[in-house]
Coordinates of C-alpha atoms in Angstrom, one line a residue:
Chain A
M1 CA 0.0 0.0 0.0
S2 CA 1.4 3.3 -1.0
D3 CA 1.9 5.6 2.0
S4 CA -0.3 8.2 0.3
H5 CA -3.0 6.6 2.4
V6 CA -1.2 6.9 5.6
S7 CA -2.9 9.2 8.1
S8 CA -2.8 9.2 11.9
L9 CA -6.4 10.3 11.9
R10 CA -7.7 7.3 10.2
V11 CA -8.5 3.9 11.6
P12 CA -7.1 0.9 9.7
L13 CA -9.8 -0.9 7.7
L14 CA -8.6 -4.4 8.7
A15 CA -8.7 -5.3 12.4
E16 CA -5.5 -7.2 12.1
E17 CA -2.4 -6.6 10.0
R18 CA -2.1 -8.9 7.0
T19 CA 0.4 -9.3 4.3
L20 CA -0.8 -9.5 0.7
A21 CA -0.1 -13.3 0.5
Q22 CA -2.0 -13.9 3.7
L23 CA -5.1 -12.1 2.3
T24 CA -5.0 -14.2 -0.8
E25 CA -4.7 -17.3 1.3
E26 CA -7.4 -16.4 3.7
I27 CA -10.0 -15.3 1.2
S28 CA -9.5 -18.2 -1.2
A29 CA -9.4 -20.8 1.6
P30 CA -13.1 -21.4 1.7
L31 CA -13.0 -22.3 -2.0
E32 CA -10.4 -25.0 -1.4
R33 CA -11.5 -26.8 1.7
R34 CA -14.5 -29.0 2.1
P35 CA -17.5 -27.3 3.7
G36 CA -18.3 -28.2 7.3
A37 CA -21.5 -29.5 8.9
A38 CA -22.8 -25.9 9.5
F39 CA -22.7 -25.3 5.7
W40 CA -24.5 -28.5 4.8
G41 CA -27.1 -27.9 7.5
A42 CA -27.8 -24.4 6.2
F43 CA -27.8 -25.7 2.6
A44 CA -30.2 -28.5 3.4
L45 CA -32.6 -26.1 5.0
S46 CA -32.4 -23.5 2.2
F47 CA -32.7 -26.2 -0.5
S48 CA -35.7 -27.7 1.2
A49 CA -37.4 -24.3 1.2
L50 CA -36.5 -23.9 -2.5
C51 CA -38.1 -27.3 -3.2
V52 CA -41.3 -26.2 -1.4
G53 CA -41.3 -23.1 -3.7
V54 CA -40.8 -25.2 -6.8
G55 CA -43.7 -27.4 -5.8
M56 CA -46.0 -24.4 -5.2
V57 CA -45.1 -22.7 -8.4
T58 CA -45.5 -25.8 -10.4
Y59 CA -48.9 -26.4 -8.9
Q60 CA -49.9 -22.8 -9.5
I61 CA -48.8 -22.8 -13.1
A62 CA -50.5 -26.1 -13.7
T63 CA -53.8 -25.0 -12.1
G64 CA -53.9 -21.2 -12.6
V65 CA -53.5 -18.0 -10.7
G66 CA -56.9 -18.8 -9.0
V67 CA -55.0 -20.8 -6.4
W68 CA -53.9 -17.5 -4.9
G69 CA -56.1 -15.6 -2.4
L70 CA -56.8 -12.7 -4.7
N71 CA -60.3 -11.5 -5.3
K72 CA -62.2 -9.0 -7.4
T73 CA -61.3 -6.1 -5.0
V74 CA -57.8 -7.1 -4.0
G75 CA -56.3 -8.0 -7.3
W76 CA -52.7 -7.4 -6.3
A77 CA -51.3 -8.7 -3.0
F78 CA -48.7 -11.2 -2.1
D79 CA -47.0 -11.5 -5.4
I80 CA -46.3 -7.8 -5.9
T81 CA -45.5 -7.4 -2.2
N82 CA -42.8 -10.0 -2.6
F83 CA -41.6 -8.5 -5.9
V84 CA -41.1 -5.1 -4.4
F85 CA -39.6 -6.6 -1.3
W86 CA -37.0 -8.5 -3.2
V87 CA -36.1 -5.7 -5.7
G88 CA -35.7 -3.4 -2.7
I89 CA -33.3 -5.9 -1.1
G90 CA -31.1 -5.7 -4.2
H91 CA -30.6 -2.0 -4.0
A92 CA -28.2 -2.1 -1.0
G93 CA -25.8 -4.1 -3.1
T94 CA -25.6 -1.5 -5.8
L95 CA -25.5 1.3 -3.3
I96 CA -22.4 -0.4 -1.7
S97 CA -20.8 -1.3 -5.0
A98 CA -21.4 1.9 -7.0
I99 CA -22.5 4.8 -4.8
L100 CA -20.0 4.2 -2.0
F101 CA -17.3 3.7 -4.7
L102 CA -18.1 7.1 -6.1
F103 CA -17.9 8.6 -2.6
R104 CA -14.5 6.9 -2.2
Q105 CA -15.7 5.0 0.9
K106 CA -12.8 2.5 1.2
W107 CA -14.6 0.4 3.8
R108 CA -16.9 -0.9 1.0
T109 CA -14.1 -3.2 -0.3
S110 CA -14.7 -5.8 2.3
I111 CA -18.4 -6.1 1.7
N112 CA -19.1 -5.1 -1.9
R113 CA -18.6 -8.5 -3.5
A114 CA -21.0 -10.3 -1.2
A115 CA -23.5 -7.4 -1.4
E116 CA -23.4 -7.4 -5.2
A117 CA -24.0 -11.1 -5.3
M118 CA -26.9 -10.6 -3.0
T119 CA -28.3 -8.0 -5.4
L120 CA -28.2 -10.5 -8.3
F121 CA -29.9 -13.2 -6.2
A122 CA -32.5 -10.8 -4.9
V123 CA -33.4 -9.6 -8.4
I124 CA -33.8 -13.2 -9.6
C125 CA -36.2 -13.9 -6.7
A126 CA -38.1 -10.7 -7.5
A127 CA -38.4 -11.5 -11.2
I128 CA -40.1 -14.8 -10.4
F129 CA -43.2 -13.0 -9.2
P130 CA -44.3 -11.0 -12.2
L131 CA -43.3 -14.0 -14.3
I132 CA -45.6 -16.5 -12.5
H133 CA -48.4 -13.9 -12.2
M134 CA -48.6 -14.0 -15.9
G135 CA -50.1 -17.5 -15.6
R136 CA -48.4 -18.5 -18.8
P137 CA -44.8 -17.7 -18.1
W138 CA -43.6 -19.4 -21.3
L139 CA -45.0 -16.4 -23.1
A140 CA -42.9 -13.9 -21.0
F141 CA -41.1 -12.8 -24.1
W142 CA -44.3 -11.0 -25.2
M143 CA -43.3 -8.3 -22.8
F144 CA -40.5 -7.2 -25.1
P145 CA -41.0 -5.2 -28.3
Y146 CA -40.2 -7.5 -31.2
P147 CA -41.7 -7.7 -34.7
N148 CA -44.4 -10.3 -34.6
S149 CA -47.1 -11.9 -36.7
R150 CA -50.0 -10.2 -34.9
G151 CA -49.6 -7.3 -37.3
S152 CA -46.7 -6.3 -35.2
L153 CA -48.7 -5.5 -32.2
W154 CA -46.3 -3.6 -30.0
V155 CA -46.0 -3.3 -26.2
N156 CA -47.5 -0.2 -24.6
F157 CA -44.6 2.1 -23.8
R158 CA -46.9 4.4 -21.7
S159 CA -47.4 1.7 -19.1
P160 CA -45.3 1.7 -15.9
L161 CA -45.5 -2.1 -15.9
L162 CA -43.5 -2.1 -19.2
W163 CA -41.1 0.4 -17.8
D164 CA -40.5 -2.1 -15.0
V165 CA -39.6 -4.8 -17.6
F166 CA -36.9 -2.5 -19.0
A167 CA -35.8 -1.3 -15.6
I168 CA -35.5 -4.7 -14.0
S169 CA -33.8 -6.4 -17.0
T170 CA -31.3 -3.5 -17.4
Y171 CA -30.7 -3.5 -13.6
F172 CA -30.0 -7.2 -13.6
T173 CA -27.8 -7.1 -16.7
I174 CA -25.7 -4.2 -15.6
S175 CA -25.4 -5.5 -12.0
A176 CA -24.2 -8.9 -13.3
V177 CA -21.7 -7.3 -15.7
F178 CA -20.4 -5.0 -13.0
W179 CA -20.1 -7.9 -10.6
Y180 CA -18.3 -10.0 -13.1
V181 CA -15.9 -7.3 -14.1
G182 CA -15.0 -6.9 -10.4
L183 CA -14.5 -10.6 -10.2
I184 CA -12.0 -11.1 -13.0
P185 CA -8.8 -10.1 -11.2
D186 CA -9.8 -12.3 -8.3
L187 CA -10.6 -15.2 -10.6
A188 CA -7.1 -14.9 -12.0
T189 CA -5.7 -14.9 -8.4
V190 CA -7.5 -18.1 -7.7
R191 CA -6.4 -19.6 -11.0
D192 CA -2.7 -18.9 -10.3
R193 CA -2.7 -20.3 -6.9
T194 CA -4.8 -23.4 -7.2
K195 CA -3.4 -26.9 -7.3
S196 CA -6.5 -28.6 -8.6
K197 CA -6.4 -29.1 -12.4
L198 CA -10.1 -28.7 -12.8
R199 CA -10.2 -25.5 -10.9
R200 CA -7.3 -24.1 -12.8
F201 CA -9.1 -24.9 -16.1
V202 CA -12.4 -23.4 -15.0
F203 CA -10.9 -20.3 -13.4
G204 CA -8.6 -19.9 -16.3
L205 CA -11.5 -19.8 -18.7
M206 CA -13.5 -17.5 -16.4
S207 CA -10.6 -15.0 -15.8
F208 CA -10.3 -14.2 -19.5
G209 CA -6.5 -14.4 -19.6
W210 CA -6.0 -11.7 -16.9
T211 CA -2.3 -11.0 -16.3
G212 CA -2.5 -8.0 -14.0
S213 CA -0.9 -5.7 -16.6
G214 CA -0.6 -2.1 -15.6
R215 CA -2.1 -0.9 -18.9
T216 CA -5.1 -3.1 -18.4
W217 CA -5.4 -2.0 -14.8
A218 CA -5.5 1.6 -15.9
R219 CA -8.3 0.9 -18.3
Y220 CA -10.0 -1.3 -15.8
E221 CA -10.1 1.6 -13.3
T222 CA -11.7 3.8 -15.9
L223 CA -14.2 1.1 -16.8
Y224 CA -15.1 0.5 -13.1
L225 CA -15.7 4.2 -12.6
L226 CA -17.9 4.4 -15.6
L227 CA -19.9 1.4 -14.6
A228 CA -20.3 2.8 -11.1
G229 CA -21.4 6.1 -12.6
L230 CA -24.0 4.2 -14.8
A231 CA -25.2 2.0 -12.0
T232 CA -25.8 4.9 -9.6
P233 CA -28.7 6.6 -11.5
L234 CA -29.8 3.2 -12.6
V235 CA -30.5 1.9 -9.1
V236 CA -32.4 5.1 -8.3
S237 CA -34.4 4.7 -11.5
V238 CA -35.3 1.1 -10.7
H239 CA -37.2 1.6 -7.5
T240 CA -38.6 4.9 -8.8
I241 CA -40.2 3.0 -11.7
V242 CA -41.4 0.3 -9.3
S243 CA -43.1 3.0 -7.2
M244 CA -44.7 4.3 -10.4
D245 CA -46.5 1.0 -10.8
F246 CA -48.5 2.4 -7.9
A247 CA -48.2 6.1 -8.1
T248 CA -49.5 6.5 -11.7
S249 CA -52.8 4.8 -10.7
V250 CA -55.7 6.7 -9.2
I251 CA -56.0 4.6 -6.0
P252 CA -56.0 6.6 -2.8
G253 CA -52.9 5.6 -0.8
W254 CA -51.0 5.0 -4.0
H255 CA -51.5 8.1 -6.0
T256 CA -48.8 10.3 -4.5
T257 CA -45.7 12.1 -5.8
I258 CA -43.8 11.2 -2.6
F259 CA -43.6 7.5 -3.8
P260 CA -40.3 7.5 -5.8
P261 CA -38.0 8.9 -3.1
Y262 CA -39.9 7.1 -0.4
F263 CA -39.5 3.7 -2.2
V264 CA -35.8 4.3 -3.0
A265 CA -35.0 5.1 0.6
G266 CA -37.1 2.1 1.8
A267 CA -35.3 -0.1 -0.7
V268 CA -31.9 0.9 0.6
F269 CA -33.1 0.6 4.2
S270 CA -34.4 -2.9 3.7
G271 CA -31.4 -3.9 1.6
F272 CA -28.9 -2.9 4.2
A273 CA -30.8 -4.9 6.8
M274 CA -30.5 -7.9 4.5
V275 CA -26.8 -7.3 3.8
L276 CA -26.2 -7.2 7.6
T277 CA -28.1 -10.4 8.1
L278 CA -26.0 -12.2 5.4
I279 CA -22.7 -10.6 6.2
I280 CA -22.9 -11.3 9.9
I281 CA -23.5 -15.0 9.2
T282 CA -20.8 -15.1 6.5
R283 CA -18.1 -13.4 8.5
K284 CA -18.8 -15.7 11.4
V285 CA -18.9 -19.0 9.5
L286 CA -15.9 -18.2 7.3
G287 CA -13.9 -16.6 10.1
F288 CA -13.6 -13.2 8.4
E289 CA -14.2 -11.2 11.5
H290 CA -10.9 -9.3 11.0
L291 CA -11.7 -8.5 7.4
I292 CA -15.3 -7.5 7.8
T293 CA -15.0 -5.7 11.1
V294 CA -17.5 -4.4 13.6
R295 CA -16.7 -1.0 12.1
H296 CA -18.1 -2.2 8.7
L297 CA -21.3 -3.3 10.5
E298 CA -21.4 0.0 12.4
N299 CA -21.2 2.0 9.2
M300 CA -24.0 0.1 7.7
T301 CA -26.2 0.7 10.8
K302 CA -25.6 4.4 10.3
V303 CA -27.0 4.1 6.7
I304 CA -30.0 2.3 8.3
I305 CA -30.5 5.2 10.7
V306 CA -30.6 7.7 7.8
T307 CA -32.7 5.7 5.4
G308 CA -35.0 4.6 8.3
G309 CA -35.4 8.3 9.1
I310 CA -36.4 9.1 5.5
V311 CA -38.9 6.2 5.5
S312 CA -40.4 7.4 8.8
L313 CA -40.7 11.0 7.5
A314 CA -42.5 9.6 4.4
Y315 CA -45.0 7.7 6.6
A316 CA -45.7 11.0 8.5
T317 CA -45.9 13.0 5.3
E318 CA -48.4 10.7 3.8
F319 CA -50.7 11.1 6.8
F320 CA -50.2 14.9 6.9
I321 CA -51.0 15.2 3.2
A322 CA -54.0 12.9 3.5
W323 CA -55.4 15.4 6.0
Y324 CA -54.1 18.6 4.4
S325 CA -55.3 17.7 0.9
G326 CA -58.9 17.8 2.1
N327 CA -59.5 14.7 0.0
P328 CA -61.9 12.5 2.0
Y329 CA -60.9 9.3 0.1
E330 CA -57.3 9.8 0.7
L331 CA -58.0 10.5 4.4
F332 CA -60.1 7.4 4.7
A333 CA -57.4 5.2 3.1
F334 CA -54.9 6.3 5.7
K335 CA -57.3 6.1 8.7
N336 CA -58.2 2.6 7.4
R337 CA -54.5 1.7 7.3
A338 CA -53.9 2.7 10.9
L339 CA -57.2 1.7 12.5
G340 CA -58.9 -0.7 10.0
P341 CA -58.9 -4.4 9.9
F342 CA -55.2 -4.5 8.8
N343 CA -54.1 -2.3 11.6
W344 CA -51.9 -5.1 13.0
A345 CA -49.9 -5.1 9.8
Y346 CA -49.6 -1.3 9.9
W347 CA -48.4 -1.2 13.5
T348 CA -46.0 -4.1 12.9
M349 CA -44.5 -1.9 10.1
V350 CA -44.3 1.2 12.3
S351 CA -42.7 -0.6 15.2
C352 CA -40.2 -2.4 13.0
N353 CA -39.3 0.4 10.7
V354 CA -39.7 3.6 12.7
L355 CA -39.0 2.6 16.3
S356 CA -36.5 -0.3 16.1
P357 CA -33.8 1.5 14.1
Q358 CA -33.7 4.3 16.7
L359 CA -31.9 1.8 18.9
F360 CA -28.9 2.3 16.5
W361 CA -28.4 5.7 18.0
F362 CA -26.7 3.9 20.9
K363 CA -23.0 3.1 20.3
K364 CA -23.4 0.0 22.4
I365 CA -26.0 -1.4 20.1
R366 CA -24.3 -0.3 16.9
T367 CA -21.2 -2.3 18.0
S368 CA -22.9 -5.4 19.3
V369 CA -23.0 -8.0 16.6
A370 CA -25.9 -9.9 18.2
A371 CA -28.0 -6.8 18.5
I372 CA -27.3 -5.7 14.9
F373 CA -28.3 -9.2 13.7
L374 CA -31.5 -9.2 15.6
L375 CA -32.5 -5.7 14.5
S376 CA -31.6 -6.5 10.9
L377 CA -34.2 -9.3 11.0
V378 CA -36.7 -7.0 12.6
I379 CA -36.2 -4.5 9.8
N380 CA -36.5 -7.2 7.1
V381 CA -39.9 -8.1 8.6
G382 CA -40.9 -4.5 8.9
M383 CA -40.1 -3.7 5.3
W384 CA -42.0 -6.7 4.0
F385 CA -45.0 -5.5 5.9
E386 CA -44.5 -2.0 4.6
R387 CA -45.1 -3.2 1.0
F388 CA -48.0 -5.4 2.2
V389 CA -49.6 -2.5 4.0
I390 CA -49.2 -0.1 1.0
I391 CA -50.6 -2.6 -1.4
V392 CA -53.4 -4.5 0.4
T393 CA -54.8 -1.7 2.6
S394 CA -55.1 0.7 -0.3
L395 CA -57.1 -1.9 -2.3
H396 CA -59.3 -3.8 0.1
R397 CA -61.7 -0.9 0.9
D398 CA -62.1 0.9 -2.4
F399 CA -64.6 3.6 -3.4
L400 CA -67.6 1.4 -3.3
P401 CA -68.4 -0.1 0.2
S402 CA -70.4 -2.9 -1.3
S403 CA -67.2 -4.3 -2.9
W404 CA -65.1 -4.0 0.2
S405 CA -63.3 -7.2 0.9
M406 CA -60.5 -8.8 2.9
Y407 CA -57.4 -10.6 1.7
R408 CA -55.8 -13.7 3.1
P409 CA -52.8 -15.4 1.5
T410 CA -53.3 -19.1 0.6
V411 CA -50.8 -21.8 1.5
I412 CA -49.6 -21.7 -2.1
E413 CA -48.6 -18.0 -1.8
V414 CA -46.9 -18.4 1.5
G415 CA -45.1 -21.5 0.1
T416 CA -43.9 -19.5 -2.9
L417 CA -42.5 -16.8 -0.6
I418 CA -40.7 -19.4 1.4
G419 CA -39.4 -20.8 -1.8
T420 CA -37.9 -17.5 -2.9
F421 CA -36.1 -17.3 0.5
G422 CA -34.9 -20.8 -0.2
L423 CA -33.6 -19.9 -3.6
F424 CA -32.0 -16.7 -2.3
F425 CA -30.1 -18.5 0.5
T426 CA -29.2 -21.5 -1.7
L427 CA -27.7 -19.3 -4.3
F428 CA -25.8 -17.3 -1.7
L429 CA -24.4 -20.4 0.0
V430 CA -23.2 -21.8 -3.3
F431 CA -21.6 -18.5 -4.0
T432 CA -19.6 -18.5 -0.7
R433 CA -18.1 -21.9 -1.8
L434 CA -17.4 -21.2 -5.5
L435 CA -16.1 -17.6 -5.6
P436 CA -14.1 -15.3 -3.3
V437 CA -16.7 -13.6 -1.1
I438 CA -14.4 -10.6 -0.5
S439 CA -12.8 -8.7 -3.3
I440 CA -9.1 -9.9 -2.8
G441 CA -7.6 -7.3 -5.2
E442 CA -9.6 -4.4 -3.8
L443 CA -8.9 -5.4 -0.2
K444 CA -5.2 -5.6 -0.9
A445 CA -5.2 -2.1 -2.2
V446 CA -6.5 -0.8 1.2
S447 CA -4.9 -3.4 3.5
R448 CA -2.3 -1.0 4.7
W449 CA -4.7 2.0 4.8
A450 CA -3.8 4.1 7.8
R451 CA -1.0 1.8 8.9
G452 CA 2.5 3.1 9.5
P453 CA 4.7 3.0 6.4
A454 CA 7.8 1.8 8.2
R455 CA 6.3 -1.5 9.4
H456 CA 6.6 -3.5 6.3
D457 CA 9.2 -3.5 3.7
V458 CA 10.1 0.0 2.6
P459 CA 13.0 1.4 4.6
A460 CA 12.2 4.7 6.3
A461 CA 15.0 6.5 4.4
A462 CA 13.4 5.8 1.1
H463 CA 10.3 7.7 2.1
G464 CA 11.2 11.1 3.3
A465 CA 8.6 12.7 5.4
P466 CA 5.2 11.0 4.9
G467 CA 3.5 14.4 4.9
A468 CA 5.6 15.8 2.1
R469 CA 5.1 12.7 0.0
H470 CA 1.4 12.8 0.6
A471 CA 1.2 16.4 -0.6
G472 CA 3.3 15.5 -3.7
K473 CA 1.0 12.7 -4.6
E474 CA -2.1 14.7 -4.3
A475 CA -0.6 17.3 -6.7
A476 CA 0.3 14.5 -9.2
Chain B
M1 CA 2.4 -11.8 -30.3
S2 CA 4.7 -12.4 -27.5
H3 CA 7.4 -10.1 -26.3
K4 CA 10.7 -10.9 -24.6
V5 CA 11.1 -8.8 -21.5
L6 CA 13.5 -8.3 -18.6
V7 CA 11.3 -8.6 -15.5
G8 CA 12.2 -7.1 -12.1
Y9 CA 10.1 -8.4 -9.1
F10 CA 9.4 -6.0 -6.2
D11 CA 7.6 -6.7 -3.0
S12 CA 5.8 -3.5 -2.5
E13 CA 3.9 -1.0 -4.6
D14 CA 6.0 1.9 -3.4
R15 CA 9.2 0.3 -4.7
L16 CA 7.6 -0.6 -8.0
L17 CA 6.3 2.9 -8.5
A18 CA 9.7 4.4 -7.7
A19 CA 11.4 1.9 -10.0
T20 CA 8.9 2.6 -12.8
R21 CA 9.4 6.4 -12.5
A22 CA 13.2 6.0 -12.5
A23 CA 13.2 3.6 -15.5
R24 CA 11.1 6.1 -17.5
A25 CA 13.4 9.0 -16.4
A26 CA 16.4 6.9 -17.5
N27 CA 14.8 6.4 -20.8
L28 CA 14.5 2.6 -20.4
P29 CA 12.0 0.9 -22.7
V30 CA 9.3 0.1 -20.1
H31 CA 7.1 -2.5 -21.5
D32 CA 4.5 -2.8 -18.8
V33 CA 4.0 -3.5 -15.1
Y34 CA 2.2 -6.4 -13.5
T35 CA 0.5 -5.9 -10.1
P36 CA -2.0 -7.8 -7.9
Y37 CA -4.2 -4.7 -7.7
A38 CA -4.6 -1.3 -9.3
V39 CA -1.7 0.7 -8.0
H40 CA -2.6 4.3 -7.4
G41 CA -0.4 6.6 -9.5
M42 CA 0.8 3.9 -11.9
E43 CA -1.0 5.5 -14.8
E44 CA 1.2 8.6 -14.4
A45 CA 4.3 6.6 -13.6
L46 CA 3.9 4.6 -16.9
G47 CA 3.1 7.8 -18.7
L48 CA -0.2 6.4 -20.1
R49 CA -2.7 8.5 -21.9
H50 CA -6.0 8.8 -20.2
S51 CA -8.2 5.9 -21.3
R52 CA -10.6 6.7 -24.1
L53 CA -13.2 4.4 -22.7
T54 CA -15.1 7.4 -21.4
W55 CA -15.7 8.5 -25.0
V56 CA -16.8 5.0 -26.0
C57 CA -19.2 5.1 -23.1
F58 CA -20.6 8.5 -24.1
A59 CA -21.1 7.5 -27.7
A60 CA -22.7 4.2 -26.8
G61 CA -25.0 6.0 -24.4
L62 CA -26.0 8.5 -27.0
F63 CA -26.6 5.6 -29.4
G64 CA -28.7 3.8 -26.8
L65 CA -30.8 7.0 -26.2
L66 CA -31.4 7.5 -29.9
S67 CA -32.3 3.9 -30.5
A68 CA -34.7 3.9 -27.5
V69 CA -36.4 7.1 -28.6
S70 CA -36.7 5.9 -32.2
L71 CA -38.0 2.5 -31.2
Q72 CA -40.7 4.1 -29.0
Y73 CA -41.6 6.7 -31.6
F74 CA -41.7 4.1 -34.4
T75 CA -43.9 1.6 -32.5
S76 CA -46.2 4.1 -30.9
V77 CA -46.6 6.6 -33.7
V78 CA -45.7 5.1 -37.0
S79 CA -46.2 1.3 -37.0
W80 CA -49.4 0.9 -35.0
P81 CA -50.7 4.1 -33.3
L82 CA -53.1 3.1 -30.5
N83 CA -55.2 5.6 -28.6
V84 CA -54.3 4.8 -25.0
G85 CA -56.4 6.9 -22.6
G86 CA -56.7 9.8 -25.1
K87 CA -53.0 10.5 -24.8
P88 CA -51.1 11.8 -27.9
F89 CA -49.4 9.1 -29.9
N90 CA -46.1 10.7 -29.3
S91 CA -46.5 11.0 -25.5
A92 CA -42.8 11.8 -25.0
P93 CA -42.8 12.1 -21.2
A94 CA -44.0 8.6 -20.9
F95 CA -41.0 7.5 -23.1
V96 CA -38.4 8.9 -20.7
P97 CA -38.0 5.8 -18.4
V98 CA -37.4 3.3 -21.1
S99 CA -35.1 5.8 -22.9
F100 CA -33.1 6.1 -19.8
E101 CA -32.9 2.4 -19.1
L102 CA -31.8 1.6 -22.7
T103 CA -29.2 4.4 -22.6
V104 CA -27.6 2.8 -19.5
L105 CA -27.9 -0.7 -20.8
I106 CA -26.2 0.0 -24.1
A107 CA -23.6 2.3 -22.6
G108 CA -22.7 -0.2 -20.0
L109 CA -22.5 -3.3 -22.3
V110 CA -20.6 -1.5 -25.1
T111 CA -18.1 0.0 -22.7
V112 CA -17.4 -3.4 -21.1
A113 CA -17.1 -5.0 -24.6
A114 CA -14.7 -2.2 -25.7
F115 CA -12.6 -2.8 -22.6
F116 CA -12.4 -6.5 -23.2
L117 CA -11.4 -6.1 -26.8
R118 CA -8.9 -3.3 -26.2
S119 CA -7.2 -5.1 -23.4
W120 CA -7.7 -8.5 -25.0
V121 CA -9.2 -9.9 -21.8
L122 CA -11.6 -12.4 -23.4
P123 CA -12.9 -15.9 -22.8
G124 CA -10.5 -18.4 -24.3
V125 CA -7.4 -16.2 -24.0
S126 CA -4.9 -18.3 -22.2
A127 CA -3.1 -16.5 -19.5
H128 CA 0.7 -16.2 -19.1
A129 CA 0.7 -14.4 -15.8
L130 CA 4.2 -13.9 -14.3
P131 CA 4.7 -15.9 -11.1
R132 CA 3.0 -14.4 -8.0
V133 CA 1.9 -11.1 -9.7
T134 CA -1.7 -12.0 -9.0
N135 CA -0.8 -12.6 -5.4
D136 CA 1.8 -10.5 -3.7
R137 CA 4.5 -9.6 -6.2
F138 CA 4.9 -6.4 -8.3
A139 CA 6.7 -6.8 -11.6
L140 CA 8.3 -4.3 -13.9
A141 CA 8.9 -5.5 -17.4
I142 CA 11.5 -3.8 -19.6
A143 CA 11.3 -4.5 -23.4
T144 CA 14.5 -6.3 -24.7
E145 CA 13.7 -6.2 -28.4
V146 CA 14.4 -2.5 -28.9
A147 CA 17.7 -0.8 -29.6
R148 CA 17.9 1.3 -26.5
F149 CA 17.7 -1.8 -24.2
D150 CA 20.8 -2.2 -22.1
P151 CA 20.6 -5.3 -19.9
D152 CA 23.1 -4.2 -17.3
E153 CA 21.6 -0.7 -17.0
A154 CA 18.1 -2.1 -16.7
S155 CA 18.8 -4.8 -14.1
G156 CA 21.1 -2.4 -12.2
L157 CA 18.4 0.2 -12.0
M158 CA 15.8 -2.3 -10.8
R159 CA 18.2 -3.7 -8.2
R160 CA 19.0 -0.3 -6.9
H161 CA 15.2 0.3 -6.4
G162 CA 14.9 -2.9 -4.4
A163 CA 14.1 -5.6 -6.9
V164 CA 14.2 -8.9 -5.1
E165 CA 14.8 -10.8 -8.4
T166 CA 15.3 -10.1 -12.1
E167 CA 14.8 -12.6 -14.9
L168 CA 14.2 -12.8 -18.6
A169 CA 10.6 -13.8 -19.4
E170 CA 8.1 -13.8 -22.2
V171 CA 4.8 -12.0 -22.0
A172 CA 1.8 -12.4 -24.3
R173 CA 1.1 -8.8 -24.9

């Protein structure tokens, strides 16, 4: 690490000092050893959940969407709730990989790989719901504009649901590419150190002949910056467009201009909770507690405080505007949310999303891994209920009291949700065994961040005063 | 096409940076460097021009935007105009989201493809990475097949800057 990063004011990013070779060794170790009982236990559990989901979806497709608990009044419920929930989860990964990169937040290097993987898996889970809601998922390609024999009947570009098709597929593609580009140097690292012939072949193929050339690195840095710059507005656009699925309709409770920022903040809020859940387990199981330190977790809880605050403000604003607008339907929708038959869901949401993150104001809680883990689960639950509340309570008592109705998910719907959790965790577990969960290259670049320059290999005389060197570098 | 180079191995990025700067100052034919991670300041030390990928990205983005606008205009106004809720056929504000998404999609994919092709980092390219440069070594490669190459001067300079080892090697590009 160049001493341009040395500052007595900064705290080292790694809890323990490591040489470059040690970092390679430690991070690639899980790929090269046989997984233990804990892994197989977790895998069995997730895989069983996945199988439940596969069974439910198969039954639903074979029978029809009628197996869901939807009715004439509540035509949208569990499926879209889960869709918005999963897409939201994904947003934290892009925030960490792209936005924190643009803000030069070096601590992101320990967690960005896993968070980006989480994004991909969450988007896969999300995409399942609109797909199966079509009833005939094999005709999903009808959603794309292509010349066809029906007179070339085109898709409706004025529909937010179509915007969603483009937003989600672009988001998935760009996230996958961004993730893979980030992986290439690490794949080469694994390729060059492995003793297994098969692994050398596979990683050799996947690392695209990476040699670590300085010229390539220079272009790579430019590419990475460009992709981060593209992914940043992209991630904001995705949940904005998701919120427009609701906001462009004329349903009281949905038809508000506050939805885009409110949804984006909520997405980041829930996503960070899910990153924390996954990261806390991963660092424990793989023994990466010195690489993904309590400081990383603490930083993420701070993001949760901010985004949780925005979400709380949005809840309050909605109520204020419902009253201030003087629109009786709007006011009724919100009174019904807080006091109607689904009030238990509303107050679950408020206690999980508004009250529980306030505990993170205490340093003791921010630095207690167990407390963070518990609260991350609470927030996950809360954010699921947020989407449920927005969707179902706005629909179930509409303009005509004679068509008021209730909604209750069927076993099939609950099983499908469980199935997506199974898919998500199965994919993540497989990922921790096949690919380096921490970006080895990026972590090496910051491993001596804020550590004394004289400790390693460069003799003090070769340096001159660190301050003077620092100034010179900045100028260059 | 492979090149014969004289490689000096260093064990820290600071030494490699210093050696690279010195080699360029001494007018040695620096072929390339090989490092386990992107070394801050190496672009200047190697005297590389700023990457033109930014222009590729801009052009691809522009192309994506124009394609998206044309696609939506063609399908909604020319090919089969449909009256949706009494809106004008060319309801431009409604076309913004898809235009934005396709701009990002095409800009991203084309930039990545341009990077892969320009750097020749592609599936099927077999790697000839120098030993340990993807792990913990930093290598400076001096081209040997040019007139101004002087083996003693080159290895002397690298040793003076703390090279732990020098050797002749072949690199692919």
